[in-house]
């Protein structure tokens, strides 16, 4: 099977990506990459020259162009809005910066109940540039779907409480276990902000959403269920009119519960084979993943074998969206990602008789 004209759908709803989200038959396995826009692309680096990340995220023309760059270069089956999970926090007034090479840094970390007042509800007026960028993108993308996204309450809380990127999430866990009422109030506020941010994107025309709970894999399943899942479920319930992808890193033990939070598609990192992930998640869900992003640095043959292995394991699922197990690494050669797209679109029917 090839990705040529025969596979071009007449409507965005019939795109391979949305068909796979809905667990319907697909003309080819759809593929896109988390962090497909960004530093791996020279055209992105050129455009970002002299503009800070948050400035770029609030400039609709730049957002539109940066979002389209990987679609043009790789021919992926979906675009993802160029933004960041901390954009809605900054929009409601949280003082933060995205520091190059570091990530989000919060000026005054969340410490006590008084800090809840710094997290008011988000209204569309806080983020007019997001709706504008989404509307312009939907026009430009034609039949290619646009994925909107947001950070899940736990992962956003981690940045707010730690004040920046963290390996162990120690302060976050201290708050979660030590002051469960304050924790619940914090996650409530964040769920409200996240849900409104996703609604802005959907109401402007996004075809699907991904809720990133990147760092929730740091928790045991029982604590996830009581202290995090209800808040993520609140967000996911509010966006049930489009397919919902839910993803985190190191979430092998949480896959079933993340599905139960209300996802239509569960994102899987590279640590769990897709066939095993499907078993853990259970029926009624599609999966997304899960090529190790480091494999693009291996030889072309190794990369091709791993792509085929991922496609093969994805056949266990009711729907499979090919992706990396986490974001594109900045040093990635764009040509390697182009090869991945070509291999995925060409499909894989099992090992050939010769040469194996
Ligand atoms: O593919 C794309 O086009 C999407 C753009 C995108 C997305 C989906 C960006 C741009 N950020 C995100 C989401 C995001 N941001 C997540 C969830 C996805 C994931 O797990 O990778 C997370 C955890 C963040 C937080 C963040 N922002 C980090 C990670 C820091 C850490 O804790 O390790 C970083 C480095 C950023 C900055 C950022 N966001 C996006 C870009 C291109 C950059 C780099 C910008 C720069 O350095 O100038």
XYZ file of C-alpha atoms and ligand atoms in Angstrom:
404
model
C 0.000 0.000 0.000
C 1.277 3.484 -0.740
C 0.496 6.970 0.495
C -0.216 8.396 -2.951
C -3.333 9.955 -4.401
C -5.560 6.958 -3.750
C -5.149 7.540 -0.018
C -6.006 11.250 -0.047
C -9.370 11.632 1.706
C -12.018 14.017 0.463
C -12.846 15.292 3.965
C -10.733 15.798 7.052
C -13.074 13.429 8.946
C -12.032 10.643 6.547
C -8.303 11.225 7.049
C -6.272 8.171 8.056
C -5.456 9.854 11.378
C -9.073 10.445 12.408
C -10.166 7.030 11.112
C -7.497 5.390 13.304
C -8.567 7.500 16.309
C -12.094 6.171 15.788
C -10.805 2.592 15.327
C -12.161 2.416 11.766
C -10.340 0.791 8.810
C -7.487 2.929 7.428
C -5.918 3.217 3.949
C -2.478 3.264 5.638
C -1.220 3.569 9.203
C -1.212 7.294 9.997
C 1.957 8.839 11.420
C 2.951 12.110 13.079
C 5.686 12.939 15.580
C 5.479 14.540 18.988
C 7.565 17.744 18.802
C 7.652 17.453 15.007
C 8.111 21.228 14.780
C 11.215 22.596 16.414
C 14.945 22.514 16.586
C 15.484 19.492 14.318
C 14.318 21.635 11.388
C 16.696 24.280 9.940
C 13.698 26.229 8.607
C 12.370 26.395 12.188
C 15.678 27.641 13.594
C 15.789 30.329 10.901
C 12.260 31.519 11.677
C 12.780 31.547 15.471
C 16.002 33.614 15.250
C 15.636 36.543 17.696
C 12.122 35.607 18.902
C 11.537 34.051 22.315
C 9.505 30.862 22.548
C 6.531 32.505 24.298
C 6.604 35.438 21.875
C 6.547 32.956 18.977
C 3.607 31.083 20.551
C 1.555 34.298 20.709
C 2.217 35.390 17.110
C -0.387 33.698 14.854
C 1.630 34.064 11.620
C 4.653 32.406 13.213
C 2.545 29.679 14.833
C 0.900 28.939 11.494
C 4.158 28.739 9.574
C 6.014 26.679 12.222
C 3.088 24.248 12.506
C 3.040 23.756 8.730
C 6.801 23.217 8.335
C 6.890 19.541 9.402
C 3.708 18.776 7.460
C 5.361 20.022 4.277
C 8.707 18.382 4.909
C 7.617 14.979 6.206
C 4.122 14.506 4.764
C 2.846 13.477 8.204
C -0.847 12.646 8.607
C -1.558 15.318 11.227
C -0.305 18.727 12.286
C 0.036 19.699 15.943
C -0.428 23.294 16.970
C 2.866 25.014 17.763
C 2.488 26.117 21.370
C 3.576 24.892 24.782
C 1.873 23.395 27.809
C 2.726 26.493 29.886
C 1.139 28.982 27.437
C -2.265 28.972 29.231
C -0.565 29.499 32.608
C 1.299 32.517 31.331
C -1.905 33.741 29.697
C -3.746 33.850 33.040
C -0.858 35.767 34.602
C 1.599 33.241 36.032
C 5.096 34.738 35.728
C 7.174 32.301 33.740
C 9.729 32.046 30.970
C 10.737 29.276 28.596
C 14.507 29.244 28.924
C 16.333 27.901 25.846
C 17.925 24.539 26.559
C 16.118 24.283 29.933
C 12.345 24.553 29.540
C 9.679 26.410 31.519
C 10.909 28.318 34.591
C 8.319 29.766 36.999
C 9.280 32.998 38.791
C 7.352 32.293 42.002
C 6.662 28.580 42.499
C 3.366 27.397 43.987
C 3.738 26.994 47.756
C 0.470 27.527 49.644
C -3.294 28.044 49.438
C -2.715 31.773 48.880
C -1.118 30.893 45.534
C -4.445 29.515 44.268
C -5.462 33.133 43.704
C -2.771 33.347 41.019
C -4.636 30.713 38.966
C -7.876 32.326 37.775
C -10.072 30.719 35.130
C -8.922 31.072 31.521
C -11.295 32.728 29.064
C -10.943 32.919 25.264
C -9.963 36.601 25.715
C -6.745 35.458 27.426
C -5.583 33.639 24.272
C -7.019 35.350 21.154
C -3.821 34.473 19.258
C -4.461 30.752 19.755
C -7.922 30.829 18.165
C -6.579 33.012 15.369
C -3.686 30.642 14.649
C -5.964 27.581 14.718
C -8.451 29.197 12.298
C -5.680 30.151 9.912
C -4.155 26.664 10.141
C -7.411 24.854 9.498
C -7.739 26.890 6.292
C -4.161 26.139 5.220
C -4.188 22.450 6.132
C -7.204 21.455 4.033
C -7.691 17.741 4.570
C -4.860 17.305 7.070
C -6.212 17.299 10.632
C -4.885 19.700 13.275
C -4.263 18.325 16.766
C -4.771 20.762 19.618
C -3.040 20.035 22.925
C -2.593 20.976 26.554
C -0.703 19.818 29.612
C -2.578 17.588 32.063
C -3.094 18.860 35.629
C -0.329 16.707 37.207
C 2.360 17.726 34.716
C 1.425 21.412 34.921
C 1.431 21.189 38.722
C 4.919 19.737 38.580
C 6.268 22.827 36.763
C 4.384 25.181 39.089
C 5.456 23.484 42.309
C 9.059 22.680 41.345
C 9.513 26.034 39.606
C 10.948 24.319 36.521
C 11.942 20.972 35.025
C 12.472 18.258 37.622
C 13.796 14.699 37.662
C 12.232 13.468 40.883
C 9.200 15.739 41.343
C 10.038 15.741 45.053
C 8.256 18.960 46.076
C 5.289 18.015 43.911
C 4.964 14.656 45.661
C 5.481 16.261 49.072
C 2.509 18.543 48.384
C 0.404 15.765 46.845
C 0.875 13.340 49.754
C 1.334 15.889 52.541
C -1.477 18.337 51.759
C -4.042 16.380 49.765
C -6.730 19.062 50.078
C -4.514 21.804 48.730
C -3.310 19.397 46.030
C -6.871 18.688 44.995
C -7.673 22.419 44.900
C -4.582 23.062 42.767
C -5.412 20.281 40.305
C -9.006 21.526 40.135
C -7.796 24.970 39.076
C -5.397 23.505 36.540
C -8.068 21.203 35.102
C -10.345 24.212 34.604
C -7.602 26.162 32.815
C -6.597 23.183 30.670
C -10.159 22.404 29.676
C -10.817 26.017 28.607
C -7.536 26.089 26.649
C -8.528 22.923 24.768
C -12.037 24.266 24.129
C -10.577 27.390 22.510
C -8.626 25.155 20.113
C -11.574 22.850 19.344
C -14.024 25.713 18.909
C -11.611 27.300 16.408
C -11.441 24.069 14.394
C -8.917 21.587 15.881
C -9.927 18.029 14.870
C -8.513 16.145 17.866
C -6.687 16.888 21.104
C -3.748 15.416 22.964
C -3.556 15.771 26.730
C 0.119 15.504 27.718
C 0.704 14.076 31.183
C 4.381 13.754 30.415
C 5.671 13.211 33.953
C 2.834 11.260 35.602
C 4.802 8.017 35.142
C 6.531 9.025 38.391
C 3.469 7.808 40.346
C 2.239 4.357 41.437
C -1.071 3.360 39.859
C -3.096 3.429 43.102
C -2.070 7.019 43.842
C -2.608 8.018 40.229
C -6.173 6.746 40.474
C -7.083 8.688 43.612
C -4.978 11.849 43.353
C -4.682 12.568 39.612
C -7.071 10.612 37.409
C -10.302 12.400 38.502
C -8.831 15.742 37.431
C -7.604 14.444 34.063
C -10.995 12.763 33.588
C -12.720 16.114 34.172
C -10.677 17.621 31.328
C -11.236 14.691 28.975
C -15.007 14.625 29.597
C -15.210 18.245 28.494
C -13.689 17.551 25.075
C -15.597 14.385 24.175
C -16.758 15.923 20.875
C -13.337 15.200 19.306
C -10.931 12.224 19.574
C -8.841 12.498 22.738
C -5.248 11.219 22.926
C -3.706 10.868 26.387
C 0.054 10.404 26.722
C 2.775 10.226 29.344
C 6.351 8.965 29.610
C 7.209 5.873 31.678
C 3.516 5.101 32.124
C 3.688 1.324 31.560
C 1.994 0.743 34.932
C -0.666 3.408 34.276
C -1.765 2.594 30.740
C -5.073 1.050 31.725
C -5.975 3.864 34.114
C -4.985 6.557 31.620
C -7.355 4.929 29.137
C -10.084 4.861 31.799
C -9.541 8.589 32.403
C -11.488 9.033 29.178
C -9.019 8.751 26.307
C -9.986 7.425 22.893
C -6.310 6.865 22.086
C -3.636 5.970 24.642
C -0.118 7.157 23.847
C 2.601 4.632 24.718
C 6.298 5.371 25.236
C 9.001 3.023 23.892
C 9.437 0.971 27.070
C 6.372 -1.250 26.557
C 5.861 -3.154 23.272
C 2.600 -2.065 21.651
C 1.173 -5.588 21.726
C 1.674 -5.676 25.521
C 0.353 -2.110 25.857
C -2.827 -3.165 24.041
C -3.267 -6.025 26.509
C -2.826 -3.674 29.473
C -5.141 -0.962 28.093
C -7.950 -3.344 27.195
C -10.566 -3.156 24.421
C -12.260 -0.083 22.998
C -9.157 2.131 22.651
C -6.716 2.956 19.884
C -2.985 3.289 20.651
C -0.344 5.780 19.568
C 3.406 5.186 19.482
C 6.046 4.052 20.078
C 9.386 4.072 18.242
C 12.262 5.068 20.538
C 13.206 8.601 19.389
C 16.887 7.631 19.780
C 16.567 5.026 17.006
C 16.733 7.707 14.307
C 20.465 7.811 15.119
C 20.897 4.103 14.274
C 21.678 2.755 10.790
C 18.986 2.949 8.102
C 18.537 -0.838 8.283
C 18.109 -0.917 12.061
C 15.671 1.990 11.860
C 13.648 0.252 9.129
C 13.555 -3.000 11.114
C 12.326 -1.173 14.224
C 9.665 0.723 12.247
C 8.442 -2.602 10.868
C 8.481 -4.193 14.317
C 6.384 -1.283 15.661
C 3.901 -1.592 12.780
C 3.683 -5.332 13.353
C 3.000 -4.923 17.082
C 0.503 -2.173 16.337
C -1.625 -4.705 14.487
C -2.737 -5.986 17.898
C -4.611 -2.699 18.384
C -8.102 -1.734 17.205
C -6.499 1.434 15.851
C -2.817 2.403 15.596
C -1.334 5.853 15.079
C 2.406 5.590 14.508
C 4.500 8.042 16.517
C 7.703 8.168 18.502
C 7.655 7.041 22.128
C 8.374 10.671 23.110
C 9.323 13.897 21.344
C 11.752 14.319 18.448
C 15.251 14.856 19.867
C 16.768 18.210 18.807
C 19.805 16.619 17.060
C 17.592 14.405 14.864
C 18.352 14.323 11.126
C 15.084 15.354 9.412
C 15.844 12.894 6.590
C 15.625 10.003 9.057
C 12.106 11.119 10.043
C 11.176 11.428 6.384
C 12.303 7.801 5.917
C 10.152 6.747 8.864
C 7.075 8.370 7.294
C 7.791 6.665 3.969
C 8.227 3.279 5.644
C 5.040 3.637 7.682
C 3.020 4.701 4.652
C 4.417 1.838 2.578
C 3.167 -0.561 5.264
C 4.563 -3.891 6.314
C 2.995 -7.248 5.702
C 5.605 -9.346 7.532
C 9.253 -10.334 6.884
C 10.091 -10.934 3.232
C 11.471 -14.359 2.264
C 14.820 -13.060 1.081
C 17.331 -10.957 2.956
C 16.204 -11.793 6.495
O 5.682 19.216 17.717
C 5.329 20.385 17.856
O 5.269 21.155 16.931
C 4.770 20.738 19.172
C 5.211 21.817 19.969
C 5.337 21.585 21.454
C 4.642 20.723 22.307
C 3.591 19.671 21.942
C 6.224 22.332 22.246
C 7.128 23.352 21.735
N 6.020 21.973 23.552
C 5.077 20.974 23.609
C 4.536 20.321 24.806
C 5.360 20.269 26.026
N 6.098 21.280 26.595
C 5.419 19.159 26.874
C 4.663 17.890 26.630
C 5.357 17.084 25.601
C 6.563 16.338 26.032
O 6.473 15.571 27.002
O 7.583 16.492 25.376
C 6.258 19.466 27.940
C 6.643 18.579 29.094
C 6.675 20.812 27.766
C 7.530 21.610 28.663
C 8.713 22.094 27.924
N 8.703 23.188 27.103
C 9.993 21.522 27.877
C 10.439 20.262 28.618
C 11.245 20.628 29.817
C 11.483 19.462 30.744
O 10.858 19.417 31.815
O 12.260 18.571 30.387
C 10.760 22.302 27.006
C 12.193 22.131 26.632
C 9.921 23.355 26.529
C 10.260 24.412 25.547
C 9.765 24.122 24.191
N 8.463 23.784 23.870
C 8.357 23.639 22.503
C 9.653 23.920 21.937
C 9.966 23.912 20.466
C 10.512 24.206 23.004
C 11.979 24.614 22.907
C 12.025 26.078 22.741
C 13.296 26.752 23.012
O 14.174 26.198 23.677
O 13.404 27.912 22.547
